[in-house]
Amino acid sequence: MNFQHLLAPVFLMASAWLHAASGASDGSGTPPPAVAPEDESYVFEVQSGDLLNRERPTLPDLSRFSAQQIEAHLRQRPDAPGIVRIERMVGIPALDDFLEGEQAREWVIRQFSFPKAIVIKAGRATLEDVYRQINNGRVMERLAEGVYLARLPIAIMQGATLVIRGETLRLSEERGAFLASDGGFFLINGRLEGWREAANGPATYQASEAFRPFYTGWGGSETFVHGSELAHLGYNMTKSYGFSVAQYSEDDNAILQRSAPTGWLIESGFTDLYFGFYSSQAEDVAIINNLYRNSIANGIDPHDHSQRLIIAGNEVRGTRENHGIFISGQVNGSWIFGNRSHHNGRSGIVLARQSSGNVVADNVVSDNQGDGIGLYESPDNLLWGNRLIKNQSNGIRVRNSTDVLLYRNVALLNGTYGIFGQLKDLSDTDRDFAEDAYRFAVSMTVVGGKLAANASGPLASDNPQYLSLFDVEMRFPGTEGGIQFDGALGIHQSAILDALINQQQAVTLRPAPRVSLN
């Protein structure tokens, strides 16, 4: 979805003119030059606010994501009796990624033999089916009615399905158990957890490099979770992050020809996962009305070309290291709305690395250690009706991102600015500028909403390509000097406030035309 057509032509002209002059990266791998003269002169225009008004976005209907529809998806899968075997891990596509390099030693050491796995080869199996067909208590043990402990990895083959309904599957940390799906996985009113046998208790987080069981749904897989609890999963190893939905590598998929993985996660709890959710090249995933508690690195973390996601109605709290909701790496055309993200180690919601065409609406983001919402090198996104309250840094940060639309947002009591447009030179970082090119530019349109009692002021921006304002309520400045604009806004502060408040008109700030001396 492209929001640029909603801007007045003069804004687009200003954007195009400055793009030509700004030295934006051309994708060649060379970072854009960090040129943003502090003495750039700006002019502003006063015009009708009608040019900036737009309709509230229509959000996706969530009623179709229900327990009944999950049952319908299950009925569509082959229902022949499940066939379960113990086989060597080598050569099973869903397991190959975990045997690369030094990782293979992990399972040799934990299993005391050539690595093996429980393989659901075909049909539809329950945990009881798996337990009975394996018939080996050293491999899979029934601890109590409906409670099973697996001591080997479990692989679901293409076309096969594992259904956990009202049961608990514990995955042994000591023995290197995990669950990987190349087919269908349904967790309905059940529990999936990492288990530490030595302590006869959950595999609570100890260190990022320390193995913990995990779930990964690969390319072509379907993953459905409803009314369930998932806990104590994941560590810092590729695709072993906790709960992941990821495509096979480019080389592997050239052979396997798997479609993008997909799934629904609904009305469930995710506790003490390294990443509460991670995706790579997933499509049409729905993450709705879940509770993410005490994730380690990130809470909800869609990555790398995942498309058309719906992240709605979730509560994400207590992420230890980074962000509550973190969208990164050209995650486009997605919807993030109605979530509560609070008390996280850094920001509440972040869109990064050229994630564009997304709608972020009606979220309540509070008490985070970083920004409320951050847009990092991610142009052409719409933020509508979000409430950013008591975050330690900015309510909204727009960094190196252009054509950003900020409508009807409320930023209160944040530690620096209500809204901050930032230019930041990333040339001294390890960023791959061929893969993650960006423009050293910022531009945004701010319409409606309230910016109140933010410690450094309501609004500031480093040298913007353009900055358009209309109908923004600014109250209770955080300084004794009253409302103070910093950056490019400061020199025209009186005139801008007069136009916004007294004339009730829109204002567009843009660089003054450069005069040729020839």
GROMACS .gro file of N, CA, C and O in nm, residues 409-505:
model
  388
  409ASN      N    1  -0.244   1.045   1.669
  409ASN     CA    2  -0.169   0.979   1.776
  409ASN      C    3  -0.163   1.069   1.900
  409ASN      O    4  -0.165   1.192   1.889
  410VAL      N    5  -0.153   1.008   2.016
  410VAL     CA    6  -0.144   1.080   2.143
  410VAL      C    7  -0.013   1.039   2.210
  410VAL      O    8   0.011   0.921   2.234
  411ALA      N    9   0.072   1.138   2.239
  411ALA     CA   10   0.199   1.113   2.307
  411ALA      C   11   0.203   1.195   2.435
  411ALA      O   12   0.203   1.319   2.431
  412LEU      N   13   0.205   1.127   2.548
  412LEU     CA   14   0.197   1.193   2.679
  412LEU      C   15   0.311   1.147   2.769
  412LEU      O   16   0.342   1.028   2.776
  413LEU      N   17   0.373   1.241   2.836
  413LEU     CA   18   0.463   1.212   2.949
  413LEU      C   19   0.582   1.126   2.908
  413LEU      O   20   0.635   1.048   2.988
  414ASN      N   21   0.627   1.140   2.783
  414ASN     CA   22   0.744   1.065   2.740
  414ASN      C   23   0.872   1.138   2.779
  414ASN      O   24   0.873   1.259   2.801
  415GLY      N   25   0.984   1.065   2.786
  415GLY     CA   26   1.106   1.119   2.844
  415GLY      C   27   1.179   1.220   2.760
  415GLY      O   28   1.259   1.298   2.814
  416THR      N   29   1.157   1.223   2.630
  416THR     CA   30   1.215   1.328   2.546
  416THR      C   31   1.103   1.394   2.466
  416THR      O   32   1.023   1.465   2.523
  417TYR      N   33   1.094   1.372   2.337
  417TYR     CA   34   0.994   1.440   2.256
  417TYR      C   35   0.868   1.356   2.237
  417TYR      O   36   0.872   1.232   2.243
  418GLY      N   37   0.759   1.423   2.209
  418GLY     CA   38   0.639   1.351   2.168
  418GLY      C   39   0.661   1.283   2.035
  418GLY      O   40   0.635   1.163   2.019
  419ILE      N   41   0.713   1.361   1.937
  419ILE     CA   42   0.749   1.309   1.805
  419ILE      C   43   0.887   1.364   1.770
  419ILE      O   44   0.910   1.485   1.782
  420PHE      N   45   0.975   1.279   1.724
  420PHE     CA   46   1.111   1.321   1.691
  420PHE      C   47   1.150   1.266   1.555
  420PHE      O   48   1.151   1.144   1.534
  421GLY      N   49   1.182   1.355   1.459
  421GLY     CA   50   1.236   1.315   1.331
  421GLY      C   51   1.387   1.322   1.336
  421GLY      O   52   1.444   1.428   1.363
  422GLN      N   53   1.453   1.212   1.307
  422GLN     CA   54   1.597   1.203   1.329
  422GLN      C   55   1.670   1.161   1.201
  422GLN      O   56   1.632   1.066   1.134
  423LEU      N   57   1.779   1.232   1.172
  423LEU     CA   58   1.875   1.188   1.073
  423LEU      C   59   1.992   1.124   1.146
  423LEU      O   60   2.049   1.184   1.238
  424LYS      N   61   2.029   1.004   1.107
  424LYS     CA   62   2.141   0.937   1.173
  424LYS      C   63   2.229   0.871   1.069
  424LYS      O   64   2.183   0.792   0.986
  425ASP      N   65   2.359   0.903   1.075
  425ASP     CA   66   2.457   0.843   0.986
  425ASP      C   67   2.492   0.704   1.036
  425ASP      O   68   2.539   0.687   1.149
  426LEU      N   69   2.468   0.603   0.955
  426LEU     CA   70   2.494   0.465   0.993
  426LEU      C   71   2.618   0.407   0.926
  426LEU      O   72   2.640   0.286   0.929
  427SER      N   73   2.701   0.493   0.867
  427SER     CA   74   2.815   0.444   0.790
  427SER      C   75   2.921   0.376   0.876
  427SER      O   76   3.001   0.298   0.825
  428ASP      N   77   2.923   0.405   1.007
  428ASP     CA   78   3.023   0.341   1.093
  428ASP      C   79   2.969   0.217   1.162
  428ASP      O   80   3.028   0.167   1.258
  429THR      N   81   2.856   0.165   1.115
  429THR     CA   82   2.799   0.042   1.170
  429THR      C   83   2.831  -0.075   1.079
  429THR      O   84   2.890  -0.058   0.972
  430ASP      N   85   2.793  -0.195   1.119
  430ASP     CA   86   2.817  -0.313   1.037
  430ASP      C   87   2.702  -0.342   0.942
  430ASP      O   88   2.689  -0.453   0.889
  431ARG      N   89   2.620  -0.242   0.916
  431ARG     CA   90   2.505  -0.257   0.827
  431ARG      C   91   2.551  -0.295   0.686
  431ARG      O   92   2.649  -0.241   0.635
  432ASP      N   93   2.480  -0.389   0.623
  432ASP     CA   94   2.505  -0.427   0.485
  432ASP      C   95   2.426  -0.330   0.396
  432ASP      O   96   2.305  -0.343   0.381
  433PHE      N   97   2.497  -0.234   0.335
  433PHE     CA   98   2.427  -0.129   0.262
  433PHE      C   99   2.375  -0.175   0.126
  433PHE      O  100   2.293  -0.107   0.065
  434ALA      N  101   2.421  -0.289   0.077
  434ALA     CA  102   2.362  -0.346  -0.044
  434ALA      C  103   2.228  -0.411  -0.011
  434ALA      O  104   2.129  -0.395  -0.081
  435GLU      N  105   2.225  -0.484   0.101
  435GLU     CA  106   2.103  -0.551   0.143
  435GLU      C  107   2.005  -0.453   0.209
  435GLU      O  108   1.885  -0.463   0.190
  436ASP      N  109   2.060  -0.360   0.288
  436ASP     CA  110   1.976  -0.270   0.366
  436ASP      C  111   2.010  -0.124   0.333
  436ASP      O  112   2.051  -0.047   0.419
  437ALA      N  113   1.992  -0.088   0.207
  437ALA     CA  114   2.011   0.051   0.166
  437ALA      C  115   1.907   0.139   0.234
  437ALA      O  116   1.798   0.093   0.269
  438TYR      N  117   1.942   0.265   0.254
  438TYR     CA  118   1.846   0.357   0.314
  438TYR      C  119   1.876   0.498   0.267
  438TYR      O  120   1.985   0.526   0.216
  439ARG      N  121   1.781   0.585   0.284
  439ARG     CA  122   1.798   0.727   0.250
  439ARG      C  123   1.826   0.806   0.376
  439ARG      O  124   1.757   0.791   0.477
  440PHE      N  125   1.927   0.890   0.369
  440PHE     CA  126   1.960   0.978   0.480
  440PHE      C  127   1.866   1.098   0.472
  440PHE      O  128   1.903   1.208   0.432
  441ALA      N  129   1.741   1.074   0.507
  441ALA     CA  130   1.638   1.176   0.492
  441ALA      C  131   1.521   1.142   0.583
  441ALA      O  132   1.500   1.026   0.617
  442VAL      N  133   1.447   1.245   0.621
  442VAL     CA  134   1.328   1.225   0.701
  442VAL      C  135   1.220   1.320   0.653
  442VAL      O  136   1.247   1.436   0.618
  443SER      N  137   1.097   1.271   0.644
  443SER     CA  138   0.983   1.357   0.610
  443SER      C  139   0.858   1.294   0.667
  443SER      O  140   0.845   1.171   0.670
  444MET      N  141   0.766   1.379   0.714
  444MET     CA  142   0.646   1.325   0.777
  444MET      C  143   0.533   1.427   0.776
  444MET      O  144   0.555   1.548   0.765
  445THR      N  145   0.413   1.372   0.789
  445THR     CA  146   0.292   1.451   0.800
  445THR      C  147   0.226   1.417   0.933
  445THR      O  148   0.202   1.299   0.962
  446VAL      N  149   0.201   1.519   1.015
  446VAL     CA  150   0.143   1.499   1.147
  446VAL      C  151   0.007   1.568   1.150
  446VAL      O  152  -0.001   1.691   1.133
  447VAL      N  153  -0.099   1.491   1.168
  447VAL     CA  154  -0.234   1.544   1.166
  447VAL      C  155  -0.309   1.495   1.290
  447VAL      O  156  -0.312   1.375   1.319
  448GLY      N  157  -0.370   1.589   1.361
  448GLY     CA  158  -0.453   1.553   1.475
  448GLY      C  159  -0.373   1.498   1.591
  448GLY      O  160  -0.250   1.498   1.593
  449GLY      N  161  -0.443   1.454   1.693
  449GLY     CA  162  -0.379   1.394   1.808
  449GLY      C  163  -0.334   1.497   1.909
  449GLY      O  164  -0.356   1.618   1.895
  450LYS      N  165  -0.268   1.450   2.014
  450LYS     CA  166  -0.223   1.535   2.123
  450LYS      C  167  -0.078   1.503   2.157
  450LYS      O  168  -0.039   1.386   2.163
  451LEU      N  169   0.000   1.607   2.181
  451LEU     CA  170   0.137   1.595   2.226
  451LEU      C  171   0.146   1.676   2.354
  451LEU      O  172   0.145   1.799   2.351
  452ALA      N  173   0.153   1.609   2.468
  452ALA     CA  174   0.142   1.680   2.595
  452ALA      C  175   0.240   1.628   2.698
  452ALA      O  176   0.261   1.506   2.711
  453ALA      N  177   0.301   1.722   2.770
  453ALA     CA  178   0.385   1.693   2.887
  453ALA      C  179   0.500   1.601   2.855
  453ALA      O  180   0.541   1.518   2.937
  454ASN      N  181   0.555   1.613   2.734
  454ASN     CA  182   0.675   1.539   2.699
  454ASN      C  183   0.797   1.621   2.741
  454ASN      O  184   0.802   1.742   2.717
  455ALA      N  185   0.897   1.559   2.802
  455ALA     CA  186   1.000   1.631   2.874
  455ALA      C  187   1.078   1.730   2.788
  455ALA      O  188   1.111   1.841   2.834
  456SER      N  189   1.110   1.695   2.664
  456SER     CA  190   1.190   1.783   2.579
  456SER      C  191   1.107   1.870   2.487
  456SER      O  192   1.161   1.956   2.417
  457GLY      N  193   0.978   1.848   2.484
  457GLY     CA  194   0.892   1.926   2.397
  457GLY      C  195   0.799   1.839   2.316
  457GLY      O  196   0.813   1.716   2.314
  458PRO      N  197   0.705   1.900   2.245
  458PRO     CA  198   0.607   1.820   2.171
  458PRO      C  199   0.663   1.758   2.044
  458PRO      O  200   0.625   1.646   2.009
  459LEU      N  201   0.753   1.831   1.976
  459LEU     CA  202   0.786   1.791   1.839
  459LEU      C  203   0.920   1.850   1.800
  459LEU      O  204   0.948   1.967   1.827
  460ALA      N  205   1.004   1.772   1.736
  460ALA     CA  206   1.131   1.821   1.684
  460ALA      C  207   1.169   1.736   1.565
  460ALA      O  208   1.129   1.619   1.554
  461SER      N  209   1.250   1.793   1.475
  461SER     CA  210   1.299   1.716   1.362
  461SER      C  211   1.431   1.773   1.314
  461SER      O  212   1.446   1.894   1.300
  462ASP      N  213   1.527   1.683   1.291
  462ASP     CA  214   1.645   1.722   1.215
  462ASP      C  215   1.599   1.759   1.075
  462ASP      O  216   1.490   1.722   1.032
  463ASN      N  217   1.686   1.825   1.001
  463ASN     CA  218   1.654   1.883   0.871
  463ASN      C  219   1.564   1.795   0.785
  463ASN      O  220   1.610   1.704   0.716
  464PRO      N  221   1.433   1.820   0.786
  464PRO     CA  222   1.342   1.732   0.711
  464PRO      C  223   1.332   1.771   0.564
  464PRO      O  224   1.352   1.888   0.527
  465GLN      N  225   1.300   1.675   0.480
  465GLN     CA  226   1.264   1.707   0.342
  465GLN      C  227   1.135   1.788   0.340
  465GLN      O  228   1.122   1.880   0.261
  466TYR      N  229   1.041   1.749   0.421
  466TYR     CA  230   0.924   1.831   0.448
  466TYR      C  231   0.866   1.786   0.581
  466TYR      O  232   0.887   1.674   0.627
  467LEU      N  233   0.793   1.875   0.643
  467LEU     CA  234   0.722   1.845   0.766
  467LEU      C  235   0.590   1.919   0.760
  467LEU      O  236   0.587   2.042   0.756
  468SER      N  237   0.479   1.845   0.755
  468SER     CA  238   0.346   1.903   0.744
  468SER      C  239   0.270   1.881   0.873
  468SER      O  240   0.271   1.770   0.928
  469LEU      N  241   0.203   1.986   0.922
  469LEU     CA  242   0.132   1.982   1.049
  469LEU      C  243  -0.008   2.037   1.031
  469LEU      O  244  -0.029   2.136   0.960
  470PHE      N  245  -0.104   1.973   1.102
  470PHE     CA  246  -0.240   2.026   1.103
  470PHE      C  247  -0.315   1.971   1.224
  470PHE      O  248  -0.308   1.851   1.253
  471ASP      N  249  -0.386   2.061   1.292
  471ASP     CA  250  -0.479   2.022   1.398
  471ASP      C  251  -0.413   1.940   1.508
  471ASP      O  252  -0.471   1.845   1.561
  472VAL      N  253  -0.289   1.975   1.541
  472VAL     CA  254  -0.216   1.904   1.646
  472VAL      C  255  -0.232   1.981   1.777
  472VAL      O  256  -0.197   2.098   1.785
  473GLU      N  257  -0.283   1.914   1.879
  473GLU     CA  258  -0.301   1.977   2.009
  473GLU      C  259  -0.175   1.958   2.093
  473GLU      O  260  -0.131   1.846   2.117
  474MET      N  261  -0.117   2.069   2.136
  474MET     CA  262   0.007   2.065   2.214
  474MET      C  263  -0.017   2.134   2.348
  474MET      O  264  -0.050   2.253   2.351
  475ARG      N  265   0.000   2.060   2.457
  475ARG     CA  266  -0.030   2.115   2.590
  475ARG      C  267   0.077   2.076   2.691
  475ARG      O  268   0.155   1.984   2.670
  476PHE      N  269   0.075   2.147   2.800
  476PHE     CA  270   0.155   2.114   2.918
  476PHE      C  271   0.301   2.085   2.882
  476PHE      O  272   0.349   1.973   2.896
  477PRO      N  273   0.371   2.185   2.834
  477PRO     CA  274   0.512   2.163   2.798
  477PRO      C  275   0.593   2.116   2.918
  477PRO      O  276   0.564   2.150   3.033
  478GLY      N  277   0.695   2.038   2.889
  478GLY     CA  278   0.776   1.984   2.997
  478GLY      C  279   0.879   2.081   3.051
  478GLY      O  280   0.951   2.049   3.145
  479THR      N  281   0.891   2.200   2.992
  479THR     CA  282   0.987   2.299   3.038
  479THR      C  283   0.914   2.424   3.081
  479THR      O  284   0.802   2.453   3.037
  480GLU      N  285   0.979   2.504   3.168
  480GLU     CA  286   0.917   2.626   3.218
  480GLU      C  287   0.899   2.731   3.109
  480GLU      O  288   0.817   2.822   3.122
  481GLY      N  289   0.975   2.722   3.004
  481GLY     CA  290   0.967   2.821   2.897
  481GLY      C  291   0.848   2.805   2.805
  481GLY      O  292   0.836   2.879   2.707
  482GLY      N  293   0.760   2.711   2.833
  482GLY     CA  294   0.644   2.688   2.748
  482GLY      C  295   0.679   2.598   2.631
  482GLY      O  296   0.784   2.534   2.627
  483ILE      N  297   0.590   2.593   2.534
  483ILE     CA  298   0.612   2.508   2.417
  483ILE      C  299   0.731   2.562   2.338
  483ILE      O  300   0.734   2.679   2.300
  484GLN      N  301   0.829   2.476   2.317
  484GLN     CA  302   0.948   2.513   2.242
  484GLN      C  303   0.972   2.409   2.133
  484GLN      O  304   0.977   2.289   2.159
  485PHE      N  305   0.985   2.459   2.008
  485PHE     CA  306   1.021   2.371   1.898
  485PHE      C  307   1.173   2.372   1.883
  485PHE      O  308   1.236   2.477   1.890
  486ASP      N  309   1.230   2.253   1.860
  486ASP     CA  310   1.373   2.243   1.831
  486ASP      C  311   1.393   2.211   1.685
  486ASP      O  312   1.299   2.177   1.612
  487GLY      N  313   1.517   2.219   1.642
  487GLY     CA  314   1.551   2.184   1.505
  487GLY      C  315   1.494   2.282   1.405
  487GLY      O  316   1.482   2.402   1.430
  488ALA      N  317   1.457   2.231   1.288
  488ALA     CA  318   1.412   2.317   1.179
  488ALA      C  319   1.286   2.394   1.213
  488ALA      O  320   1.259   2.499   1.152
  489LEU      N  321   1.205   2.347   1.307
  489LEU     CA  322   1.082   2.415   1.344
  489LEU      C  323   1.106   2.542   1.424
  489LEU      O  324   1.024   2.634   1.424
  490GLY      N  325   1.219   2.547   1.496
  490GLY     CA  326   1.237   2.652   1.595
  490GLY      C  327   1.236   2.792   1.540
  490GLY      O  328   1.177   2.883   1.599
  491ILE      N  329   1.298   2.815   1.424
  491ILE     CA  330   1.311   2.950   1.372
  491ILE      C  331   1.177   3.010   1.332
  491ILE      O  332   1.158   3.131   1.333
  492HIS      N  333   1.080   2.927   1.299
  492HIS     CA  334   0.947   2.974   1.258
  492HIS      C  335   0.842   2.944   1.364
  492HIS      O  336   0.722   2.940   1.332
  493GLN      N  337   0.882   2.923   1.487
  493GLN     CA  338   0.789   2.874   1.589
  493GLN      C  339   0.666   2.963   1.603
  493GLN      O  340   0.553   2.913   1.603
  494SER      N  341   0.683   3.091   1.617
  494SER     CA  342   0.568   3.180   1.641
  494SER      C  343   0.470   3.175   1.525
  494SER      O  344   0.348   3.167   1.545
  495ALA      N  345   0.521   3.180   1.404
  495ALA     CA  346   0.434   3.179   1.287
  495ALA      C  347   0.363   3.044   1.272
  495ALA      O  348   0.246   3.038   1.234
  496ILE      N  349   0.434   2.936   1.303
  496ILE     CA  350   0.372   2.804   1.294
  496ILE      C  351   0.259   2.789   1.395
  496ILE      O  352   0.149   2.745   1.361
  497LEU      N  353   0.283   2.830   1.517
  497LEU     CA  354   0.179   2.820   1.619
  497LEU      C  355   0.061   2.910   1.586
  497LEU      O  356  -0.056   2.872   1.610
  498ASP      N  357   0.087   3.027   1.532
  498ASP     CA  358  -0.022   3.116   1.493
  498ASP      C  359  -0.109   3.050   1.385
  498ASP      O  360  -0.233   3.054   1.393
  499ALA      N  361  -0.045   2.989   1.286
  499ALA     CA  362  -0.121   2.925   1.178
  499ALA      C  363  -0.201   2.805   1.230
  499ALA      O  364  -0.318   2.786   1.195
  500LEU      N  365  -0.139   2.726   1.316
  500LEU     CA  366  -0.206   2.606   1.365
  500LEU      C  367  -0.318   2.638   1.462
  500LEU      O  368  -0.427   2.580   1.453
  501ILE      N  369  -0.292   2.731   1.555
  501ILE     CA  370  -0.386   2.754   1.664
  501ILE      C  371  -0.486   2.864   1.630
  501ILE      O  372  -0.608   2.845   1.642
  502ASN      N  373  -0.437   2.978   1.585
  502ASN     CA  374  -0.526   3.093   1.561
  502ASN      C  375  -0.599   3.084   1.428
  502ASN      O  376  -0.719   3.113   1.419
  503GLN      N  377  -0.527   3.043   1.325
  503GLN     CA  378  -0.589   3.036   1.191
  503GLN      C  379  -0.651   2.899   1.164
  503GLN      O  380  -0.727   2.884   1.069
  504GLN      N  381  -0.614   2.801   1.244
  504GLN     CA  382  -0.662   2.663   1.225
  504GLN      C  383  -0.638   2.616   1.082
  504GLN      O  384  -0.724   2.555   1.017
  505GLN      N  385  -0.518   2.644   1.036
  505GLN     CA  386  -0.475   2.603   0.904
  505GLN      C  387  -0.363   2.502   0.915
  505GLN      O  388  -0.307   2.478   1.023
   0.00000   0.00000   0.00000
